[in-house]
Short mmCIF file of C-alpha atoms in Angstrom, two decimals:
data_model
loop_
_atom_site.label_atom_id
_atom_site.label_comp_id
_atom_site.label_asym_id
_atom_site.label_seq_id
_atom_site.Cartn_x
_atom_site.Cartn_y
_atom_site.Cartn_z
CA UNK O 1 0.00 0.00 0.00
CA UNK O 2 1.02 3.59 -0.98
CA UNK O 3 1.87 6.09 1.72
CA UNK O 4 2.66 9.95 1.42
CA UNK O 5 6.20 8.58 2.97
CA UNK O 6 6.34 6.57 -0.16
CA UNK O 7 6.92 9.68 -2.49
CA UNK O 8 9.82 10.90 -3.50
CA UNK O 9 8.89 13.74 -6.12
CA UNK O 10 5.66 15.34 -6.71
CA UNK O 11 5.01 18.00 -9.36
CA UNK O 12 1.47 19.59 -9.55
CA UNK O 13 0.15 21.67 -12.10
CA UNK O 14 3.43 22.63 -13.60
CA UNK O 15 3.36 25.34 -16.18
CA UNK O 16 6.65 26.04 -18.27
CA UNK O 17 6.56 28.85 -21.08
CA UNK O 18 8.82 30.56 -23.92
CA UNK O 19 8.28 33.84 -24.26
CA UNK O 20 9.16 34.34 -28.55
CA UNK O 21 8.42 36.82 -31.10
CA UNK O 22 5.13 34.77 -32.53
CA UNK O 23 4.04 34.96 -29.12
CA UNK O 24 3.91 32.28 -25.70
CA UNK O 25 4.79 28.92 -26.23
CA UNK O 26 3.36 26.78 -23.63
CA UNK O 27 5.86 24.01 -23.46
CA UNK O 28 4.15 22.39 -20.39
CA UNK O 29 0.51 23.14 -19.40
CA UNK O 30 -1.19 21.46 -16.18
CA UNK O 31 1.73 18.77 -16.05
CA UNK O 32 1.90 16.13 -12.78
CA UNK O 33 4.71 14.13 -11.99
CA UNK O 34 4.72 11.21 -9.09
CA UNK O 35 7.98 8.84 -8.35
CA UNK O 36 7.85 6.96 -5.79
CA UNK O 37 10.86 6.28 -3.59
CA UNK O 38 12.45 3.30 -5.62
CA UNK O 39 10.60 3.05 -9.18
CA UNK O 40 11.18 4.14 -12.80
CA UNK O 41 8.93 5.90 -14.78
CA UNK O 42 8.68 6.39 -17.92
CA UNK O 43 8.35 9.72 -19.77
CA UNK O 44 7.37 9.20 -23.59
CA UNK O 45 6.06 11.16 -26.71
CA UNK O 46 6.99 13.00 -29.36
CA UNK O 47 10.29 15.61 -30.28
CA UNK O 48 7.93 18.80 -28.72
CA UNK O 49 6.31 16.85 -26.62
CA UNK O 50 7.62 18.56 -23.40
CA UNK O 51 9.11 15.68 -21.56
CA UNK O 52 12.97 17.12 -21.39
CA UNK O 53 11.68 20.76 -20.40
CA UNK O 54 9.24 19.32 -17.32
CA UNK O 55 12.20 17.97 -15.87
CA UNK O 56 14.37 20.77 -17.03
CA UNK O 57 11.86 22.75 -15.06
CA UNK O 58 12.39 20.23 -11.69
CA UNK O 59 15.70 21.00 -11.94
CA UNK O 60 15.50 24.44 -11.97
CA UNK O 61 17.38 24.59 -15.23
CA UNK O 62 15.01 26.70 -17.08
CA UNK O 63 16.25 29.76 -18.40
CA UNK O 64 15.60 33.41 -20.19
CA UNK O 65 13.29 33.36 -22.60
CA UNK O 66 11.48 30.47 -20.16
CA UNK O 67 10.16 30.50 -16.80
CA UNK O 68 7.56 28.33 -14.55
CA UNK O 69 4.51 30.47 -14.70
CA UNK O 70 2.57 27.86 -12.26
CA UNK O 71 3.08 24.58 -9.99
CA UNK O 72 4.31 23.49 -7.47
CA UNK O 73 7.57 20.90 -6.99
CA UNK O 74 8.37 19.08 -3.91
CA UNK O 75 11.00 16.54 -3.72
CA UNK O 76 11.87 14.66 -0.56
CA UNK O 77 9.46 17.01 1.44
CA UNK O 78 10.92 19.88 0.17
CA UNK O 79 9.58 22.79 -1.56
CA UNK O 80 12.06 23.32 -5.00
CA UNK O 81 10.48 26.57 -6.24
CA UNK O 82 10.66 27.87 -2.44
CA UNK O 83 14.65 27.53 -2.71
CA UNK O 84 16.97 30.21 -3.55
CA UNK O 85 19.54 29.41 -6.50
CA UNK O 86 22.19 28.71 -3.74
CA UNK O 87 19.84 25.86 -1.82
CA UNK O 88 19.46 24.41 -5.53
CA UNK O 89 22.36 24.30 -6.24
CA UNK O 90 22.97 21.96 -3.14
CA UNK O 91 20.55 20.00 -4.09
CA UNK O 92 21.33 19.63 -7.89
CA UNK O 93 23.87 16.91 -8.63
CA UNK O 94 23.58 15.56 -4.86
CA UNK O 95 19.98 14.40 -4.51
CA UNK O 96 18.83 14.98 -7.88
CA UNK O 97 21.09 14.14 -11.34
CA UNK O 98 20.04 13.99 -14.71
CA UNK O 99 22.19 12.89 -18.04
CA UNK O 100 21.56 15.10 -20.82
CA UNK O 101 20.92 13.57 -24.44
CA UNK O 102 24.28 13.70 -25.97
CA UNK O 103 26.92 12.56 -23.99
CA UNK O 104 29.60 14.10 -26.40
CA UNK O 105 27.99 17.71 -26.01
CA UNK O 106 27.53 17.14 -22.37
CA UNK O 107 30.90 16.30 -21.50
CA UNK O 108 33.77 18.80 -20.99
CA UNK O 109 36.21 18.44 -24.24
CA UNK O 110 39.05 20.30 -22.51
CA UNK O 111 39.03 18.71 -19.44
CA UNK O 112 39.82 14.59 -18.48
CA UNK O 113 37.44 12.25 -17.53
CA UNK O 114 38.88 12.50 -13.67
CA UNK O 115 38.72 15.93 -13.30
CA UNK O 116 34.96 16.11 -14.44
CA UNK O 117 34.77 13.11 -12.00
CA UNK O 118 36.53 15.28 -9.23
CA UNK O 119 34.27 18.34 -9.62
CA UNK O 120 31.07 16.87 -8.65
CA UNK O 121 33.25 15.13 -6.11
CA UNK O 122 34.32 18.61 -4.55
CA UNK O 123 30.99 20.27 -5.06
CA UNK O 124 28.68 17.43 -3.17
CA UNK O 125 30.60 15.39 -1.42
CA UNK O 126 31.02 16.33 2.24
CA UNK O 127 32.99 13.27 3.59
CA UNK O 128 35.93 13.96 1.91
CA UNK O 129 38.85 14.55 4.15
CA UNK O 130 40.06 18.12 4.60
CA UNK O 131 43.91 17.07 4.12
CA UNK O 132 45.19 18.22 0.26
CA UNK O 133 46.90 14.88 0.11
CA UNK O 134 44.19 12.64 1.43
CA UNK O 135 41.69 14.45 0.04
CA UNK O 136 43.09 14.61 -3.57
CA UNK O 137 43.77 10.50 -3.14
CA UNK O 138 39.89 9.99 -1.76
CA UNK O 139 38.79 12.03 -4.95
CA UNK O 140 40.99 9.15 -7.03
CA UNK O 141 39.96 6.36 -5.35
CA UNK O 142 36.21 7.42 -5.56
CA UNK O 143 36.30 8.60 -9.00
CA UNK O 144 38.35 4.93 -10.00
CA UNK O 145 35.00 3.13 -8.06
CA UNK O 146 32.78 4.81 -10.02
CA UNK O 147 34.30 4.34 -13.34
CA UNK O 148 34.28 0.70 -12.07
CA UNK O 149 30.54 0.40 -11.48
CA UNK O 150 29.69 1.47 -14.60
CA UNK O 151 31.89 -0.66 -16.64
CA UNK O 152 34.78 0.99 -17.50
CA UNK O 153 37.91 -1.30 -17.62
CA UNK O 154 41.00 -0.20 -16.68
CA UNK O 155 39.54 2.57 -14.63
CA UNK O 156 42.42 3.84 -13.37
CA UNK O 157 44.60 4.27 -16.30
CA UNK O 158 41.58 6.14 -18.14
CA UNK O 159 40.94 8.80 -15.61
CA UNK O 160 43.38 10.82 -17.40
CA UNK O 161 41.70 10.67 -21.00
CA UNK O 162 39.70 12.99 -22.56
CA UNK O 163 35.71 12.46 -23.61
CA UNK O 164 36.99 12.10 -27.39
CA UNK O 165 39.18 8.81 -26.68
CA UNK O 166 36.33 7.01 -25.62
CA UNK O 167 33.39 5.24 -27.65
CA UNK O 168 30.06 6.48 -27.69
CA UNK O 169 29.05 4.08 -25.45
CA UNK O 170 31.78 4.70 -22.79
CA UNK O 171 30.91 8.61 -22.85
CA UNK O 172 27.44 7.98 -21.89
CA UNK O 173 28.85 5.29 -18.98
CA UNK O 174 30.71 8.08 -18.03
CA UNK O 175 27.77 10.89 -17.80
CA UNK O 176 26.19 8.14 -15.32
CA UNK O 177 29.29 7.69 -13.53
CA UNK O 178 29.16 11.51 -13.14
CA UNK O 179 25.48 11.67 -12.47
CA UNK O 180 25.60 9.05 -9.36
CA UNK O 181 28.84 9.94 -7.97
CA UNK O 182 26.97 11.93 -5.45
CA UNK O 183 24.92 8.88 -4.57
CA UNK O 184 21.63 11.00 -5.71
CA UNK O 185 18.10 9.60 -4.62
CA UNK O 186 16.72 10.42 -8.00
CA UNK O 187 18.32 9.55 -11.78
CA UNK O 188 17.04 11.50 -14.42
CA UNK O 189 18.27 9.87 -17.47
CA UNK O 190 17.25 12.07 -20.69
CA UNK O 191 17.17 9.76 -23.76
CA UNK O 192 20.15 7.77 -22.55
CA UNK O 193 21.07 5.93 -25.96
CA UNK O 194 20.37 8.64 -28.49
CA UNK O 195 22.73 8.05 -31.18
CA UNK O 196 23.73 4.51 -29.64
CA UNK O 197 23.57 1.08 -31.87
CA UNK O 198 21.41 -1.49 -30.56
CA UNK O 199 23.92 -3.64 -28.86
CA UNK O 200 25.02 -0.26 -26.69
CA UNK O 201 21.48 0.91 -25.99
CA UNK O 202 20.92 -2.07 -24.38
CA UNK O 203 23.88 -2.47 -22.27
CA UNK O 204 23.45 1.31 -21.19
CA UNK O 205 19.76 0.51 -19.91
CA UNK O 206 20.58 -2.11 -18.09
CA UNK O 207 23.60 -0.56 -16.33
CA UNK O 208 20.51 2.06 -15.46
CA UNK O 209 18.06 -1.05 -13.95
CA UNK O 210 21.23 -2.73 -12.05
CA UNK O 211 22.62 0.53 -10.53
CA UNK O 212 18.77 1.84 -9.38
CA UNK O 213 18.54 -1.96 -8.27
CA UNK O 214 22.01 -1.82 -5.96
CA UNK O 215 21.44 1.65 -4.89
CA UNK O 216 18.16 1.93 -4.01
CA UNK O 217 17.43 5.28 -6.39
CA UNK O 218 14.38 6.20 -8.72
CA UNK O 219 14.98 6.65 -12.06
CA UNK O 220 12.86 8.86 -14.75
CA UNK O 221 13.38 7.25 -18.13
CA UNK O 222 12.82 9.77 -20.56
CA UNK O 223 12.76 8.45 -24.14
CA UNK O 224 10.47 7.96 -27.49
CA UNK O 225 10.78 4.15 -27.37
CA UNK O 226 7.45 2.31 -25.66
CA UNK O 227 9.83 -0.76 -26.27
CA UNK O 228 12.02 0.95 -23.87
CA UNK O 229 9.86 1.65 -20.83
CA UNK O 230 8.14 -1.91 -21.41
CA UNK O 231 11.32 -3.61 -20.55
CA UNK O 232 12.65 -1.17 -17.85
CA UNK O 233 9.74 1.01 -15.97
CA UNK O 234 7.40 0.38 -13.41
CA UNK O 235 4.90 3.13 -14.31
CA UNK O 236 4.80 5.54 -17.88
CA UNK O 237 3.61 8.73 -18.53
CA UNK O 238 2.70 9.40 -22.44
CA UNK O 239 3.02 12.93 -22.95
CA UNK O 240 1.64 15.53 -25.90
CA UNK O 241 1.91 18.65 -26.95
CA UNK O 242 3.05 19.47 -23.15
CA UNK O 243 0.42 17.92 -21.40
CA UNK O 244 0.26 14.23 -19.89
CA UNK O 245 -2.26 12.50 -22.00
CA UNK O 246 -2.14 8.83 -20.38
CA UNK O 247 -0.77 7.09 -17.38
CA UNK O 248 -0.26 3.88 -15.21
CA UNK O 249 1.26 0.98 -14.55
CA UNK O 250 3.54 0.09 -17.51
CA UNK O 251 1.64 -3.41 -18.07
CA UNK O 252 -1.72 -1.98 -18.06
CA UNK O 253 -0.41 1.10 -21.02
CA UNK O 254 0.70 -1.44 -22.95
CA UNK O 255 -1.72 -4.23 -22.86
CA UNK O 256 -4.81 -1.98 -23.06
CA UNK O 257 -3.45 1.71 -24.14
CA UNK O 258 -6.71 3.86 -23.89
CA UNK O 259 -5.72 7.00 -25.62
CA UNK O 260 -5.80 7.24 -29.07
CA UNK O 261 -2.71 9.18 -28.97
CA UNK O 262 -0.87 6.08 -26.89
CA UNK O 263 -2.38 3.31 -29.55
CA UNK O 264 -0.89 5.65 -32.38
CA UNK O 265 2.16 5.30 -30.43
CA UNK O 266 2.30 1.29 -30.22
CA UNK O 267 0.60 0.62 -33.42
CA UNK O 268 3.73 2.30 -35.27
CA UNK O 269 6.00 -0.38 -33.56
CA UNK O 270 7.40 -2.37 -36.22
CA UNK O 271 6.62 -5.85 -34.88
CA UNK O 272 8.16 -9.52 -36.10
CA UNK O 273 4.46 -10.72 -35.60
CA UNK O 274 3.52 -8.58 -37.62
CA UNK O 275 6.10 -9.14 -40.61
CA UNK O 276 4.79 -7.80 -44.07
CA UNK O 277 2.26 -5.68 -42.57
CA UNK O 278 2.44 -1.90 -43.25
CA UNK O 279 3.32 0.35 -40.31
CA UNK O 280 0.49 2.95 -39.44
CA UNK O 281 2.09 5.84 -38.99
CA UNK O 282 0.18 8.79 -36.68
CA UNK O 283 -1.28 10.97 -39.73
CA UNK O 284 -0.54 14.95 -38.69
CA UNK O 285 1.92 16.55 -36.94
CA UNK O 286 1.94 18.34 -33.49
CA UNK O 287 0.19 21.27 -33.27
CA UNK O 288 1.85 25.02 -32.62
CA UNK O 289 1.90 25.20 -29.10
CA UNK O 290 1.74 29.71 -29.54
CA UNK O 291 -2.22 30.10 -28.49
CA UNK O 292 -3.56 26.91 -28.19
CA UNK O 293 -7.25 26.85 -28.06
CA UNK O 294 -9.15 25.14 -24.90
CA UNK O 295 -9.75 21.65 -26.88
CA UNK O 296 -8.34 17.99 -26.86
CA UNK O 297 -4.79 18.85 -28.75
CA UNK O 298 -4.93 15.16 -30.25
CA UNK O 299 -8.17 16.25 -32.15
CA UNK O 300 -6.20 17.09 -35.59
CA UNK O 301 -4.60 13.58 -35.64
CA UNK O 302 -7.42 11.51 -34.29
CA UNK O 303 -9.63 9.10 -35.57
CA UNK O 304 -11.88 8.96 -33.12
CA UNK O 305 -12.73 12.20 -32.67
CA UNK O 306 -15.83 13.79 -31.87
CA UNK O 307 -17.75 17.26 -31.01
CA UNK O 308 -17.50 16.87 -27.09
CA UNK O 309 -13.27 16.83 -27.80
CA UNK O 310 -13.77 20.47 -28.83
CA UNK O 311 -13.93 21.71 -25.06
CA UNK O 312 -11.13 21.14 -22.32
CA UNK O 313 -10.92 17.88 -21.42
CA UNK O 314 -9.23 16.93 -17.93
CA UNK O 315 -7.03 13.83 -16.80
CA UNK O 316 -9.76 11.05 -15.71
CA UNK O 317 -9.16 8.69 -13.42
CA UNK O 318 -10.20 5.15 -15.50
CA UNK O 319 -8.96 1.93 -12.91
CA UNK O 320 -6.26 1.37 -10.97
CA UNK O 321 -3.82 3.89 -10.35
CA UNK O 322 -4.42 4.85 -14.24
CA UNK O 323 -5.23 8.32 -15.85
CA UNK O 324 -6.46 9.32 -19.21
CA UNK O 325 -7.32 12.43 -21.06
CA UNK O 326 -10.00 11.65 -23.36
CA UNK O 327 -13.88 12.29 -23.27
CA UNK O 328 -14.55 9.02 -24.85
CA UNK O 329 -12.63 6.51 -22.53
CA UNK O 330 -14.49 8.56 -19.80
CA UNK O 331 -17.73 8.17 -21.46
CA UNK O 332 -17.37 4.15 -22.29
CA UNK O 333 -16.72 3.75 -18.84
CA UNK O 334 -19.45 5.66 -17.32
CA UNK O 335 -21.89 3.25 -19.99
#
C-alpha cells in the first residue's frame, strides 16, 4: 500500500513557457509528476512533446526566454520553487542528477574524464577529508570506483583521457558515472542511448536497472521508445503537446493503451508478428503550441474524434492507479 512517505517527487500543475516573437509557447501546461521512492517511470512522446523541459523545469534549469509560470515541486518534502539558487544548487547533482541527451555535447572536451569526476566530487561530497593529500587520493579512489561500477575497464589508467578517446558508449557510462557519484536519490536519465547502436542501448539501460537496483534510487526514463519503458519502468507517462495524456502501470499502457494518442504510439512499432504488414504511422503533426485553443490537442490527428473533444478535457481517473485524457474513454466507462 502507498503512503505519502512513499513519495519521493511530486510535481502539480506545472506550467513552463517561452516567451518568442510569434508569441507564448506553452511548453508544459497542467503537467503532474509522481515517483515513488524506488521506481522508474517512464516519460514518452513525441520531439515537442515537453518531456525534457518538465524535468528541465524540476531541476530548476530553465532559463531566459522560459520561466515556470505555475506549480508546485516538492522533492523529498521539500519545496524546489521555495529555494533560492544557492539551496538548488545543493541539491542539484547531490539528490537529484540527470544525463543530458548527448553525452559528447555534455561532457567537458578540454578537461579529463577524472577531473569532471573530481568536480562533482568537490561540489557534493562532504565526507571527503580536509587534508590536500588525502583528500586529492579519496577524490581518485572514488572517481576509480565509479568508473568501475559502470563498466569501465581499466579505470584507473583512463581517468586521465579525454571524452573524445572514448566510444560512444563509454561517454554515456561516463555521464552516469558523473550523475551518481553523489549517490543521488533520484536519476534523471534524458534519452540515454540517443545516437547509440542497438547492442550499446541495451547495455546502457541495463547498467541504469542494475545501478537503481544496488542503490536503491528512482529513475525517470525519458525516451520515445514504448519498447524501452516496457522492458525497464514500473509506471509511464505518455506525454503531448506538453500535457500528460495517459498514465499507469507500464503493463496496463501497454496491454490496453486507452488514448488514441498512446495506440498511435504502439501501433507504429514495427513488430516480427507482424512481418509484411504496413506500419500505421500517426497521420498529422503536433500542433503550434503559440495560443492553443481550450480543446483535446490530439483532435487534428485523431480518428476517433468527436464534437465533445472540442472543449477542455481533464485527466480522468479510468482503474487502478491509471489516468487518461479523453472524453470518450471517460464516457465508455461511465456506460
Amino acid at each position: 500500500m502507498n503512503t505519502r512517505n512513499d513519495i519521493l517527487l511530486e510535481v502539480t500543475g506545472l506550467r513552463t513557457v517561452f516567451d518568442t516573437r510569434d508569441g507564448m509557447v506553452c511548453a508544459v501546461d497542467g503537467v503532474d509528476v509522481t515517483v515513488r521512492r524506488g521506481e522508474c517511470v517512464g516519460v514518452v512522446g513525441e520531439s515537442g512533446s515537453g518531456k525534457s523541459v518538465t524535468f528541465s523545469s524540476v531541476m530548476g534549469l530553465v532559463r531566459s526566454p522560459g520561466r515556470i509560470d505555475a506549480g508546485t515541486i516538492h522533492f523529498d518534502g521539500r519545496d524546489l520553487r521555495a529555494l533560492s539558487a544557492r539551496q538548488m544548487r545543493a541539491i542539484r547533482g547531490r539528490d537529484i542528477a540527470m544525463t543530458m541527451q548527448d553525452a559528447l555535447t555534455a561532457l567537458n572536451p578540454a578537461l579529463t574524464v577524472g577531473e569532471q569526476l573530481a568536480e562533482m566530487l568537490v561540489a557534493h561530497d562532504e565526507s571527503l577529508p580536509s587534508g590536500r593529500a588525502e583528500r586529492r587520493r579519496a577524490i581518485r579512489e572514488r572517481s576509480i570506483e565509479m568508473l568501475g561500477l559502470v563498466g569501465i575497464p581499466s579505470a584507473g589508467d583512463r581517468l586521465d583521457q579525454y571524452p573524445h578517446e572514448f566510444s560512444g558508449g563509454m561517454r554515456q557510462r561516463i555521464m552516469i558515472a558523473i550523475a551518481l557519484a553523489s549517490r543521488p536519490k533520484l536519476l534523471i536519465a534524458d534519452e540515454p542511448t540517443t545516437a547509440l547502436d542497438v547492442t550499446i542501448q541495451a547495455q546502457v539501460l541495463e547498467l541504469i536497472s542494475d545501478l537503481r537496483a544496488k542503490l536503491g534510487m528512482s529513475v525517470v526514463l525519458i525516451t520515445h521508445d514504448l519498447g524501452v519503458v516496457a522492458e525497464h519502468c514500473d509506471r509511464v507517462m505518455v506525454m503531448y503537446a506538453g500535457q500528460v495524456v495517459e498514465e499507469g502501470p507500464t503493463e496496463a499502457v501497454i496491454r490496453g493503451p486507452q488514448h488514441p494518442y498512446t495506440k498511435g504510439l504502439l501501433g507504429s512499432i514495427p513488430r516480427l508478428s507482424l512481418r509484411g504488414q504496413p506500419i500505421r504511422p500517426i497521420e498529422g503533426q503536433v500542433p503550434d503550441l503559440v495560443g492553443l485553443p481550450p480543446q483535446c490537442r490530439f483532435y487534428s490527428r485523431c480518428g476517433e474524434r468527436m464534437e465533445n473533444c472540442l472543449r477542455p478535457i481533464g485527466m480522468q481517473d479510468t482503474g487502478t492507479d491509471r489516468q487518461t485524457r479523453c472524453v470518450k474513454v471517460t464516457r465508455e466507462q461511465a456506460a
